[in-house]
PDB file of C-alpha atoms and ligand atoms in Angstrom:
ATOM      1  CA  MET X  29       0.134  -0.312  -0.438  1.00 79.00           C
ATOM      2  CA  ALA X  30       1.423   3.700  -1.147  1.00 89.00           C
ATOM      3  CA  TYR X  31       1.154   6.510   1.817  1.00 97.00           C
ATOM      4  CA  GLU X  32       1.212   9.908   1.139  1.00 98.00           C
ATOM      5  CA  THR X  33       3.478  11.094   4.092  1.00 98.00           C
ATOM      6  CA  LEU X  34       5.408   7.849   4.840  1.00 98.00           C
ATOM      7  CA  ILE X  35       8.480   5.536   2.765  1.00 98.00           C
ATOM      8  CA  LEU X  36       8.148   2.846   3.836  1.00 98.00           C
ATOM      9  CA  GLU X  37      11.795   0.399   3.349  1.00 97.00           C
ATOM     10  CA  HIS X  38      11.587  -3.679   4.843  1.00 97.00           C
ATOM     11  CA  HIS X  39      15.110  -4.408   5.802  1.00 98.00           C
ATOM     12  CA  GLU X  40      14.570  -8.406   6.728  1.00 98.00           C
ATOM     13  CA  THR X  41      12.378  -8.332   9.799  1.00 98.00           C
ATOM     14  CA  VAL X  42      12.940  -4.082  10.437  1.00 98.00           C
ATOM     15  CA  MET X  43      10.663  -2.317   9.143  1.00 98.00           C
ATOM     16  CA  LEU X  44      11.599   1.223   8.311  1.00 98.00           C
ATOM     17  CA  ILE X  45       9.256   3.807   8.013  1.00 98.00           C
ATOM     18  CA  ARG X  46      10.847   7.629   6.269  1.00 98.00           C
ATOM     19  CA  LEU X  47       8.845  10.947   7.445  1.00 98.00           C
ATOM     20  CA  ASN X  48       7.649  12.035   3.827  1.00 98.00           C
ATOM     21  CA  ARG X  49       6.696  15.845   3.663  1.00 98.00           C
ATOM     22  CA  PRO X  50       9.655  17.627   2.413  1.00 98.00           C
ATOM     23  CA  GLU X  51       8.126  20.866   1.861  1.00 97.00           C
ATOM     24  CA  SER X  52       7.239  21.535   4.689  1.00 97.00           C
ATOM     25  CA  LEU X  53      10.500  19.705   6.345  1.00 98.00           C
ATOM     26  CA  ASN X  54       8.608  17.167   7.748  1.00 98.00           C
ATOM     27  CA  ALA X  55       5.686  18.382   9.262  1.00 97.00           C
ATOM     28  CA  ILE X  56       3.849  16.765  11.093  1.00 96.00           C
ATOM     29  CA  ASN X  57      -0.098  16.763   9.671  1.00 95.00           C
ATOM     30  CA  ASN X  58      -3.048  14.912  10.691  1.00 93.00           C
ATOM     31  CA  LYS X  59      -2.627  12.926   7.114  1.00 96.00           C
ATOM     32  CA  MET X  60       0.890  11.741   8.106  1.00 97.00           C
ATOM     33  CA  LEU X  61      -0.215  11.436  11.604  1.00 95.00           C
ATOM     34  CA  THR X  62      -3.171   8.506  10.536  1.00 95.00           C
ATOM     35  CA  GLU X  63      -1.271   6.816   8.263  1.00 97.00           C
ATOM     36  CA  LEU X  64       1.797   6.510  10.749  1.00 97.00           C
ATOM     37  CA  CYS X  65      -0.654   5.199  12.966  1.00 96.00           C
ATOM     38  CA  THR X  66      -2.086   3.231  10.317  1.00 97.00           C
ATOM     39  CA  VAL X  67       1.182   0.880   9.713  1.00 98.00           C
ATOM     40  CA  LEU X  68       1.778   0.852  12.908  1.00 98.00           C
ATOM     41  CA  LYS X  69      -1.051  -1.259  13.296  1.00 97.00           C
ATOM     42  CA  LYS X  70      -0.559  -3.000  10.652  1.00 97.00           C
ATOM     43  CA  SER X  71       3.405  -4.213  11.662  1.00 97.00           C
ATOM     44  CA  SER X  72       1.545  -4.919  15.162  1.00 96.00           C
ATOM     45  CA  ASN X  73      -0.482  -8.095  13.931  1.00 94.00           C
ATOM     46  CA  ASP X  74       2.474  -9.097  11.057  1.00 97.00           C
ATOM     47  CA  SER X  75       5.395 -11.462  12.524  1.00 96.00           C
ATOM     48  CA  ASN X  76       7.415 -10.116   9.950  1.00 97.00           C
ATOM     49  CA  VAL X  77       8.144  -6.478  11.680  1.00 98.00           C
ATOM     50  CA  ARG X  78       9.638  -7.158  14.407  1.00 98.00           C
ATOM     51  CA  VAL X  79      11.071  -3.712  14.663  1.00 98.00           C
ATOM     52  CA  VAL X  80      10.320  -0.564  13.447  1.00 98.00           C
ATOM     53  CA  ILE X  81      12.135   2.752  13.022  1.00 98.00           C
ATOM     54  CA  ILE X  82      10.682   5.962  12.501  1.00 98.00           C
ATOM     55  CA  THR X  83      13.291   8.325  10.555  1.00 98.00           C
ATOM     56  CA  GLY X  84      13.409  11.836   8.315  1.00 98.00           C
ATOM     57  CA  SER X  85      15.774  12.874   5.967  1.00 97.00           C
ATOM     58  CA  GLU X  86      19.204  13.782   6.328  1.00 95.00           C
ATOM     59  CA  LYS X  87      17.843  17.612   7.200  1.00 96.00           C
ATOM     60  CA  PHE X  88      15.333  16.826   9.007  1.00 98.00           C
ATOM     61  CA  PHE X  89      13.542  14.662  11.003  1.00 98.00           C
ATOM     62  CA  ALA X  90       9.809  16.866  11.923  1.00 98.00           C
ATOM     63  CA  ALA X  91      10.105  20.294  12.327  1.00 97.00           C
ATOM     64  CA  GLY X  92       6.847  19.727  14.569  1.00 95.00           C
ATOM     65  CA  ALA X  93       3.281  19.328  14.490  1.00 93.00           C
ATOM     66  CA  ASP X  94       2.290  21.260  11.455  1.00 93.00           C
ATOM     67  CA  ILE X  95       1.933  25.067  12.488  1.00 92.00           C
ATOM     68  CA  LYS X  96      -0.316  25.782   9.314  1.00 93.00           C
ATOM     69  CA  GLU X  97      -2.885  23.139   9.917  1.00 92.00           C
ATOM     70  CA  MET X  98      -3.086  24.523  13.598  1.00 88.00           C
ATOM     71  CA  GLU X  99      -3.184  28.199  13.219  1.00 88.00           C
ATOM     72  CA  LYS X 100      -6.547  28.996  12.920  1.00 87.00           C
ATOM     73  CA  LYS X 101      -7.967  26.359  15.521  1.00 85.00           C
ATOM     74  CA  ASN X 102      -9.516  27.418  18.588  1.00 85.00           C
ATOM     75  CA  SER X 103      -9.034  25.811  22.097  1.00 82.00           C
ATOM     76  CA  ASN X 104     -12.682  24.682  21.848  1.00 83.00           C
ATOM     77  CA  GLU X 105     -12.006  23.155  18.262  1.00 85.00           C
ATOM     78  CA  MET X 106      -8.566  21.425  19.529  1.00 82.00           C
ATOM     79  CA  TYR X 107     -10.249  20.344  22.918  1.00 82.00           C
ATOM     80  CA  LEU X 108     -13.526  18.662  20.247  1.00 84.00           C
ATOM     81  CA  GLU X 109     -10.777  17.139  18.070  1.00 82.00           C
ATOM     82  CA  ASP X 110      -9.117  15.838  20.658  1.00 80.00           C
ATOM     83  CA  TYR X 111      -5.841  16.282  18.315  1.00 76.00           C
ATOM     84  CA  PHE X 112      -2.740  13.668  19.018  1.00 82.00           C
ATOM     85  CA  THR X 113      -4.438  12.083  21.473  1.00 83.00           C
ATOM     86  CA  GLU X 114      -5.518   8.380  20.870  1.00 88.00           C
ATOM     87  CA  GLU X 115      -2.494   9.275  18.054  1.00 89.00           C
ATOM     88  CA  HIS X 116       0.010   9.486  21.203  1.00 88.00           C
ATOM     89  CA  ASN X 117      -1.563   6.235  23.078  1.00 89.00           C
ATOM     90  CA  ILE X 118      -0.810   4.519  19.587  1.00 94.00           C
ATOM     91  CA  ILE X 119       2.472   5.160  19.084  1.00 94.00           C
ATOM     92  CA  SER X 120       3.365   5.348  22.996  1.00 91.00           C
ATOM     93  CA  SER X 121       1.768   1.475  23.618  1.00 91.00           C
ATOM     94  CA  PHE X 122       3.563   0.240  20.661  1.00 96.00           C
ATOM     95  CA  ARG X 123       4.892  -3.431  21.745  1.00 96.00           C
ATOM     96  CA  LYS X 124       7.529  -3.697  19.584  1.00 98.00           C
ATOM     97  CA  PRO X 125      10.487  -2.387  19.886  1.00 98.00           C
ATOM     98  CA  LEU X 126      10.689   1.328  18.080  1.00 98.00           C
ATOM     99  CA  ILE X 127      13.307   3.444  17.265  1.00 98.00           C
ATOM    100  CA  ALA X 128      13.764   7.345  16.359  1.00 98.00           C
ATOM    101  CA  GLY X 129      16.604   7.704  13.875  1.00 98.00           C
ATOM    102  CA  VAL X 130      16.766  11.849  14.398  1.00 98.00           C
ATOM    103  CA  SER X 131      18.804  13.566  11.612  1.00 98.00           C
ATOM    104  CA  GLY X 132      18.612  17.361  11.239  1.00 98.00           C
ATOM    105  CA  TYR X 133      15.428  18.944  12.838  1.00 98.00           C
ATOM    106  CA  ALA X 134      13.682  17.056  16.005  1.00 98.00           C
ATOM    107  CA  LEU X 135      11.344  20.352  16.852  1.00 97.00           C
ATOM    108  CA  GLY X 136       8.107  20.466  19.022  1.00 95.00           C
ATOM    109  CA  GLY X 137       6.207  17.584  17.792  1.00 94.00           C
ATOM    110  CA  GLY X 138       8.923  16.162  16.089  1.00 98.00           C
ATOM    111  CA  CYS X 139      11.242  16.064  19.673  1.00 98.00           C
ATOM    112  CA  GLU X 140       7.885  14.690  21.176  1.00 94.00           C
ATOM    113  CA  LEU X 141       7.364  11.842  18.780  1.00 96.00           C
ATOM    114  CA  ALA X 142      11.141  10.813  18.626  1.00 98.00           C
ATOM    115  CA  MET X 143      10.771  10.739  22.844  1.00 94.00           C
ATOM    116  CA  MET X 144       7.687   8.424  22.656  1.00 94.00           C
ATOM    117  CA  CYS X 145       9.946   5.934  21.010  1.00 97.00           C
ATOM    118  CA  ASP X 146      12.083   3.743  22.759  1.00 97.00           C
ATOM    119  CA  ILE X 147      15.425   4.800  21.922  1.00 98.00           C
ATOM    120  CA  ILE X 148      16.339   7.889  19.782  1.00 98.00           C
ATOM    121  CA  PHE X 149      19.777   7.143  17.496  1.00 98.00           C
ATOM    122  CA  ALA X 150      21.036  10.772  16.306  1.00 98.00           C
ATOM    123  CA  SER X 151      23.426  11.894  13.171  1.00 98.00           C
ATOM    124  CA  ASP X 152      25.836  14.774  13.789  1.00 97.00           C
ATOM    125  CA  THR X 153      22.932  16.809  12.390  1.00 97.00           C
ATOM    126  CA  ALA X 154      20.341  15.913  14.712  1.00 98.00           C
ATOM    127  CA  LYS X 155      19.260  19.601  16.348  1.00 98.00           C
ATOM    128  CA  PHE X 156      16.692  18.845  18.933  1.00 98.00           C
ATOM    129  CA  GLY X 157      14.033  21.715  20.329  1.00 98.00           C
ATOM    130  CA  GLN X 158      10.928  22.089  22.241  1.00 96.00           C
ATOM    131  CA  PRO X 159      10.486  26.041  20.611  1.00 94.00           C
ATOM    132  CA  GLU X 160       6.549  26.236  21.152  1.00 93.00           C
ATOM    133  CA  ILE X 161       6.881  29.585  23.106  1.00 92.00           C
ATOM    134  CA  ASN X 162       7.950  30.676  20.080  1.00 92.00           C
ATOM    135  CA  LEU X 163       4.722  30.487  18.743  1.00 90.00           C
ATOM    136  CA  GLY X 164       2.700  31.332  21.941  1.00 89.00           C
ATOM    137  CA  VAL X 165       1.993  28.121  23.306  1.00 89.00           C
ATOM    138  CA  MET X 166       3.712  25.442  24.810  1.00 89.00           C
ATOM    139  CA  ALA X 167       4.473  21.565  23.969  1.00 89.00           C
ATOM    140  CA  GLY X 168       1.160  19.157  24.508  1.00 87.00           C
ATOM    141  CA  ILE X 169       2.245  15.537  23.401  1.00 89.00           C
ATOM    142  CA  GLY X 170       4.751  14.773  25.938  1.00 88.00           C
ATOM    143  CA  GLY X 171       7.394  17.289  25.932  1.00 92.00           C
ATOM    144  CA  THR X 172       7.061  18.699  29.606  1.00 89.00           C
ATOM    145  CA  GLN X 173       6.559  15.109  31.008  1.00 88.00           C
ATOM    146  CA  ARG X 174       9.148  13.345  29.082  1.00 91.00           C
ATOM    147  CA  LEU X 175      11.484  15.832  28.753  1.00 93.00           C
ATOM    148  CA  PRO X 176      13.244  16.351  31.935  1.00 92.00           C
ATOM    149  CA  LYS X 177      12.542  12.735  33.586  1.00 91.00           C
ATOM    150  CA  THR X 178      14.983  12.131  30.499  1.00 94.00           C
ATOM    151  CA  VAL X 179      17.293  15.118  31.028  1.00 97.00           C
ATOM    152  CA  GLY X 180      16.757  16.639  33.824  1.00 95.00           C
ATOM    153  CA  LYS X 181      14.669  19.697  35.552  1.00 95.00           C
ATOM    154  CA  SER X 182      17.276  22.373  34.436  1.00 98.00           C
ATOM    155  CA  LYS X 183      17.715  21.741  30.919  1.00 98.00           C
ATOM    156  CA  ALA X 184      14.188  20.560  30.532  1.00 96.00           C
ATOM    157  CA  MET X 185      13.425  24.015  31.565  1.00 97.00           C
ATOM    158  CA  ASP X 186      16.152  25.763  29.695  1.00 98.00           C
ATOM    159  CA  MET X 187      14.537  23.703  26.319  1.00 97.00           C
ATOM    160  CA  HIS X 188      11.212  24.768  26.524  1.00 94.00           C
ATOM    161  CA  LEU X 189      11.670  28.222  28.119  1.00 95.00           C
ATOM    162  CA  THR X 190      14.179  29.326  25.574  1.00 97.00           C
ATOM    163  CA  GLY X 191      13.085  27.766  23.177  1.00 95.00           C
ATOM    164  CA  ARG X 192      17.178  26.868  21.783  1.00 98.00           C
ATOM    165  CA  TYR X 193      18.068  23.575  19.647  1.00 98.00           C
ATOM    166  CA  MET X 194      20.402  21.019  21.908  1.00 98.00           C
ATOM    167  CA  ASP X 195      22.949  19.370  18.962  1.00 98.00           C
ATOM    168  CA  ALA X 196      23.467  15.771  19.103  1.00 98.00           C
ATOM    169  CA  GLN X 197      26.692  15.920  21.395  1.00 98.00           C
ATOM    170  CA  GLU X 198      24.979  17.584  23.916  1.00 98.00           C
ATOM    171  CA  ALA X 199      21.763  14.834  23.807  1.00 98.00           C
ATOM    172  CA  GLU X 200      23.960  12.644  23.437  1.00 98.00           C
ATOM    173  CA  ARG X 201      25.789  13.920  27.203  1.00 98.00           C
ATOM    174  CA  ALA X 202      22.362  14.847  28.294  1.00 98.00           C
ATOM    175  CA  GLY X 203      20.715  11.414  27.833  1.00 98.00           C
ATOM    176  CA  LEU X 204      18.404  11.799  25.245  1.00 98.00           C
ATOM    177  CA  VAL X 205      20.026  10.638  22.136  1.00 98.00           C
ATOM    178  CA  SER X 206      21.533   6.608  23.061  1.00 98.00           C
ATOM    179  CA  ARG X 207      24.116   7.640  20.260  1.00 98.00           C
ATOM    180  CA  VAL X 208      25.113   9.799  17.329  1.00 98.00           C
ATOM    181  CA  PHE X 209      26.924   8.269  14.223  1.00 98.00           C
ATOM    182  CA  SER X 210      28.145   9.866  11.569  1.00 97.00           C
ATOM    183  CA  GLU X 211      25.664  11.530   8.896  1.00 96.00           C
ATOM    184  CA  LYS X 212      27.139   8.864   6.419  1.00 94.00           C
ATOM    185  CA  ASP X 213      26.856   5.677   8.210  1.00 92.00           C
ATOM    186  CA  PHE X 214      22.582   6.721   9.400  1.00 95.00           C
ATOM    187  CA  PRO X 215      21.027   4.826   8.818  1.00 91.00           C
ATOM    188  CA  VAL X 216      23.073   1.558   7.897  1.00 96.00           C
ATOM    189  CA  LYS X 217      23.989   1.905  11.574  1.00 97.00           C
ATOM    190  CA  ILE X 218      20.679   1.986  12.957  1.00 98.00           C
ATOM    191  CA  ILE X 219      19.544  -1.037  10.390  1.00 98.00           C
ATOM    192  CA  GLU X 220      22.318  -2.827  11.772  1.00 98.00           C
ATOM    193  CA  ILE X 221      21.800  -2.380  15.840  1.00 98.00           C
ATOM    194  CA  ALA X 222      17.435  -2.572  14.641  1.00 98.00           C
ATOM    195  CA  LYS X 223      18.428  -6.272  13.357  1.00 98.00           C
ATOM    196  CA  LYS X 224      20.418  -7.205  16.270  1.00 98.00           C
ATOM    197  CA  ILE X 225      17.877  -6.519  18.512  1.00 98.00           C
ATOM    198  CA  SER X 226      15.104  -8.233  16.085  1.00 98.00           C
ATOM    199  CA  GLU X 227      16.851 -11.579  16.813  1.00 97.00           C
ATOM    200  CA  LYS X 228      16.472 -11.393  20.810  1.00 97.00           C
ATOM    201  CA  SER X 229      13.041 -13.294  21.737  1.00 97.00           C
ATOM    202  CA  MET X 230       9.923 -11.461  21.459  1.00 96.00           C
ATOM    203  CA  SER X 231       8.589 -12.256  25.080  1.00 96.00           C
ATOM    204  CA  SER X 232      11.990 -10.952  26.317  1.00 97.00           C
ATOM    205  CA  ILE X 233      11.431  -7.704  24.092  1.00 97.00           C
ATOM    206  CA  ILE X 234       8.145  -7.043  25.562  1.00 96.00           C
ATOM    207  CA  ALA X 235       8.516  -7.338  29.005  1.00 96.00           C
ATOM    208  CA  ILE X 236      11.441  -5.470  29.047  1.00 96.00           C
ATOM    209  CA  LYS X 237       9.882  -2.710  27.382  1.00 95.00           C
ATOM    210  CA  GLU X 238       6.870  -3.007  29.834  1.00 94.00           C
ATOM    211  CA  SER X 239       9.015  -2.995  32.554  1.00 94.00           C
ATOM    212  CA  ILE X 240      11.525  -0.317  31.357  1.00 93.00           C
ATOM    213  CA  ASN X 241       8.422   1.520  30.962  1.00 91.00           C
ATOM    214  CA  PHE X 242       6.552   1.261  34.331  1.00 89.00           C
ATOM    215  CA  SER X 243       9.633   2.063  35.906  1.00 85.00           C
ATOM    216  CA  TYR X 244       9.363   5.593  34.002  1.00 83.00           C
ATOM    217  CA  GLU X 245       5.999   6.122  34.428  1.00 80.00           C
ATOM    218  CA  ALA X 246       5.288   4.384  37.937  1.00 78.00           C
ATOM    219  CA  ASN X 247       7.245   4.971  40.644  1.00 78.00           C
ATOM    220  CA  LEU X 248      10.199   2.944  41.744  1.00 66.00           C
ATOM    221  CA  ALA X 249       9.013   0.429  44.294  1.00 71.00           C
ATOM    222  CA  ALA X 250       6.102  -0.604  42.084  1.00 77.00           C
ATOM    223  CA  GLY X 251       8.231  -0.671  39.043  1.00 66.00           C
ATOM    224  CA  ILE X 252      10.599  -3.084  40.896  1.00 66.00           C
ATOM    225  CA  ASN X 253       8.007  -4.934  42.194  1.00 72.00           C
ATOM    226  CA  PHE X 254       6.072  -4.784  38.343  1.00 73.00           C
ATOM    227  CA  GLU X 255       9.736  -5.927  36.739  1.00 70.00           C
ATOM    228  CA  ARG X 256      10.461  -8.988  39.060  1.00 73.00           C
ATOM    229  CA  ARG X 257       7.236 -10.315  38.691  1.00 77.00           C
ATOM    230  CA  LYS X 258       8.173  -9.625  34.697  1.00 76.00           C
ATOM    231  CA  PHE X 259      11.514 -11.796  35.477  1.00 72.00           C
ATOM    232  CA  HIS X 260       9.711 -14.118  36.610  1.00 71.00           C
ATOM    233  CA  SER X 261       6.726 -14.864  34.115  1.00 80.00           C
ATOM    234  CA  LEU X 262       9.600 -15.323  31.507  1.00 81.00           C
ATOM    235  CA  PHE X 263      10.837 -18.718  33.194  1.00 82.00           C
ATOM    236  CA  SER X 264       8.025 -20.037  31.758  1.00 85.00           C
ATOM    237  CA  THR X 265       8.587 -19.724  28.228  1.00 86.00           C
ATOM    238  CA  GLU X 266      11.228 -21.850  25.963  1.00 93.00           C
ATOM    239  CA  ASP X 267      12.843 -19.312  24.964  1.00 89.00           C
ATOM    240  CA  GLN X 268      14.464 -18.599  28.255  1.00 87.00           C
ATOM    241  CA  LYS X 269      15.260 -22.565  28.544  1.00 87.00           C
ATOM    242  CA  GLU X 270      17.003 -21.584  25.154  1.00 91.00           C
ATOM    243  CA  GLY X 271      18.529 -18.687  25.957  1.00 87.00           C
ATOM    244  CA  MET X 272      19.987 -20.083  29.247  1.00 81.00           C
ATOM    245  CA  SER X 273      21.105 -23.368  27.509  1.00 90.00           C
ATOM    246  CA  ALA X 274      23.150 -21.441  24.758  1.00 87.00           C
ATOM    247  CA  PHE X 275      24.920 -20.008  27.476  1.00 84.00           C
ATOM    248  CA  VAL X 276      26.055 -22.860  29.063  1.00 84.00           C
ATOM    249  CA  GLU X 277      26.996 -24.698  25.728  1.00 92.00           C
ATOM    250  CA  LYS X 278      28.926 -21.775  24.559  1.00 88.00           C
ATOM    251  CA  ARG X 279      26.707 -21.248  22.205  1.00 90.00           C
ATOM    252  CA  THR X 280      24.305 -19.487  19.724  1.00 93.00           C
ATOM    253  CA  PRO X 281      20.520 -18.934  20.861  1.00 92.00           C
ATOM    254  CA  LYS X 282      17.654 -19.950  18.590  1.00 94.00           C
ATOM    255  CA  PHE X 283      14.977 -18.216  19.787  1.00 92.00           C
ATOM    256  CA  THR X 284      11.118 -19.432  18.476  1.00 94.00           C
ATOM    257  CA  ASP X 285       8.969 -16.342  20.445  1.00 92.00           C
ATOM    258  CA  ARG X 286       7.540 -19.627  22.646  1.00 92.00           C
TER     259      ARG X 286
HETATM  260  N1  DAK F  22       4.402  23.632  10.323  1.00 83.43           N
HETATM  261  C1  DAK F  22       4.356  23.927   9.390  1.00 83.43           C
HETATM  262  N2  DAK F  22       5.190  24.271   7.922  1.00 83.43           N
HETATM  263  C2  DAK F  22       6.243  24.188   8.430  1.00 83.43           C
HETATM  264  C3  DAK F  22       7.297  24.039   9.977  1.00 83.43           C
HETATM  265  C4  DAK F  22       6.190  23.437  10.601  1.00 83.43           C
HETATM  266  N3  DAK F  22       6.046  22.970  11.943  1.00 83.43           N
HETATM  267  N4  DAK F  22       8.228  24.051  10.129  1.00 83.43           N
HETATM  268  C5  DAK F  22       8.659  24.415   8.714  1.00 83.43           C
HETATM  269  N5  DAK F  22       7.665  24.652   8.175  1.00 83.43           N
HETATM  270  C6  DAK F  22       7.589  25.253   6.369  1.00 83.43           C
HETATM  271  C7  DAK F  22       7.651  26.394   6.180  1.00 83.43           C
HETATM  272  O1  DAK F  22       7.154  27.384   6.368  1.00 83.43           O
HETATM  273  C8  DAK F  22       8.207  26.469   4.479  1.00 83.43           C
HETATM  274  O2  DAK F  22       7.324  26.695   4.325  1.00 83.43           O
HETATM  275  P1  DAK F  22       6.749  27.576   2.287  1.00 83.43           P
HETATM  276  O3  DAK F  22       7.396  28.704   3.110  1.00 83.43           O
HETATM  277  O4  DAK F  22       8.350  26.910   1.947  1.00 83.43           O
HETATM  278  O5  DAK F  22       6.318  27.186   2.201  1.00 83.43           O
HETATM  279  C9  DAK F  22       9.736  25.225   4.591  1.00 83.43           C
HETATM  280  O6  DAK F  22       8.801  24.668   5.905  1.00 83.43           O
HETATM  281  C10 DAK F  22      10.263  25.464   4.915  1.00 83.43           C
HETATM  282  O7  DAK F  22      10.862  26.160   6.040  1.00 83.43           O
HETATM  283  P2  DAK F  22      11.037  27.466   6.179  1.00 83.43           P
HETATM  284  O8  DAK F  22      11.782  27.860   5.406  1.00 83.43           O
HETATM  285  O9  DAK F  22      11.009  27.726   7.688  1.00 83.43           O
HETATM  286  O10 DAK F  22      13.088  26.658   6.814  1.00 83.43           O
HETATM  287  P3  DAK F  22      14.593  27.333   7.093  1.00 83.43           P
HETATM  288  O11 DAK F  22      15.885  25.958   7.354  1.00 83.43           O
HETATM  289  O12 DAK F  22      15.003  28.662   7.324  1.00 83.43           O
HETATM  290  O13 DAK F  22      14.160  26.704   8.681  1.00 83.43           O
HETATM  291  C11 DAK F  22      13.017  25.509  10.774  1.00 83.43           C
HETATM  292  C12 DAK F  22      13.703  25.790   9.448  1.00 83.43           C
HETATM  293  C13 DAK F  22      12.932  24.400  11.352  1.00 83.43           C
HETATM  294  C14 DAK F  22      14.495  26.822  11.956  1.00 83.43           C
HETATM  295  C15 DAK F  22      12.391  27.305  11.111  1.00 83.43           C
HETATM  296  O14 DAK F  22      11.439  25.831   9.438  1.00 83.43           O
HETATM  297  C16 DAK F  22      11.146  26.001  12.060  1.00 83.43           C
HETATM  298  O15 DAK F  22      11.356  27.455  12.951  1.00 83.43           O
HETATM  299  N6  DAK F  22       9.895  25.815  11.741  1.00 83.43           N
HETATM  300  C17 DAK F  22       8.991  25.433  12.935  1.00 83.43           C
HETATM  301  C18 DAK F  22       9.697  24.902  13.704  1.00 83.43           C
HETATM  302  C19 DAK F  22       8.188  24.528  15.481  1.00 83.43           C
HETATM  303  O16 DAK F  22       8.451  26.118  15.928  1.00 83.43           O
HETATM  304  N7  DAK F  22       8.230  23.816  15.666  1.00 83.43           N
HETATM  305  C20 DAK F  22       7.219  23.266  16.876  1.00 83.43           C
HETATM  306  C21 DAK F  22       5.453  23.902  16.043  1.00 83.43           C
HETATM  307  S1  DAK F  22       4.138  23.773  17.042  1.00 83.43           S
HETATM  308  C22 DAK F  22      -0.843  19.152  20.896  1.00 83.43           C
HETATM  309  C23 DAK F  22      -0.724  18.358  19.280  1.00 83.43           C
HETATM  310  C24 DAK F  22       0.540  18.808  18.798  1.00 83.43           C
HETATM  311  C25 DAK F  22       1.278  19.537  19.509  1.00 83.43           C
HETATM  312  C26 DAK F  22       1.237  20.502  20.980  1.00 83.43           C
HETATM  313  C27 DAK F  22      -0.270  20.103  21.145  1.00 83.43           C
HETATM  314  N8  DAK F  22      -2.014  18.386  21.221  1.00 83.43           N
HETATM  315  C28 DAK F  22      -2.763  17.717  20.843  1.00 83.43           C
HETATM  316  C29 DAK F  22      -2.366  19.453  22.570  1.00 83.43           C
HETATM  317  C30 DAK F  22       2.580  20.275  18.692  1.00 83.43           C
HETATM  318  C31 DAK F  22       2.956  21.543  18.124  1.00 83.43           C
HETATM  319  C32 DAK F  22       4.390  22.071  18.139  1.00 83.43           C
HETATM  320  O17 DAK F  22       4.792  20.820  17.369  1.00 83.43           O
END
């Protein structure tokens, strides 16, 4: 199926979704959000897709939500449309690994979209920012919640209150980004990493994602308890037996998702 705002690439069991509205630096409009959620929903049920990467072009991941689409709306219209809410939930609760590959601008809703993913890899051209203050608004899809959890209160306040951008190196130092690669190796490197993840047991992957997200979203004591229960439950899988036997027998495990 062809999409208007996305380009899909399949690299074995890794699906790469490329945001594609170059005329507006990949500004996220309703169409793009709907298409993105359609692809994620399909991927959830497709056993040939084990890891998903969301990326943009060399110069822009996404320059935010589409300002031209929002410009004339009043608060009641935004409220009634409930713009981005259902989509936020679909993206942030996607069960398979979701990687953001950021080159160039990831601003406003673009930065928030990256933060909804499990891992952010950046090229050395990446620029992150929450410049909504410059538009007389504020972040509205998790930016004030996720950024301080990741980079701390002071830097999050700095980013949101000044609207300045953070480059890839600062983002890596601050913990927003997991690794930085040179633009010329991007996205080959991240596809390689995604392939490595895709070889792991899906039961482990999902349990790890749920546990880390629990700790990220709830309090630590409850998170540790949740993690322990998830850990115990993995001992009913064949993949746990296989993984541990393979370690003891000094061979590569063959996981079957059972
Ligand atoms: N929306 C629409 N069009 C955009 C855009 C955007 N976010 N960003 C860029 N464009 C368009 C420009 O208007 C221009 O179009 P034409 O004039 O050619 O028609 C084209 O892309 C090229 O942009 P520039 O000419 O500006 O390119 P430059 O290289 O000079 O500058 C820039 C690049 C990224 C610095 C600049 O374009 C820029 O500042 N863009 C806006 C960045 C920004 O403010 N982002 C935050 C947007 S607000 C919520 C839902 C969503 C949100 C919040 C709440 N709820 C449901 C509660 C999210 C809000 C946002 O993200």
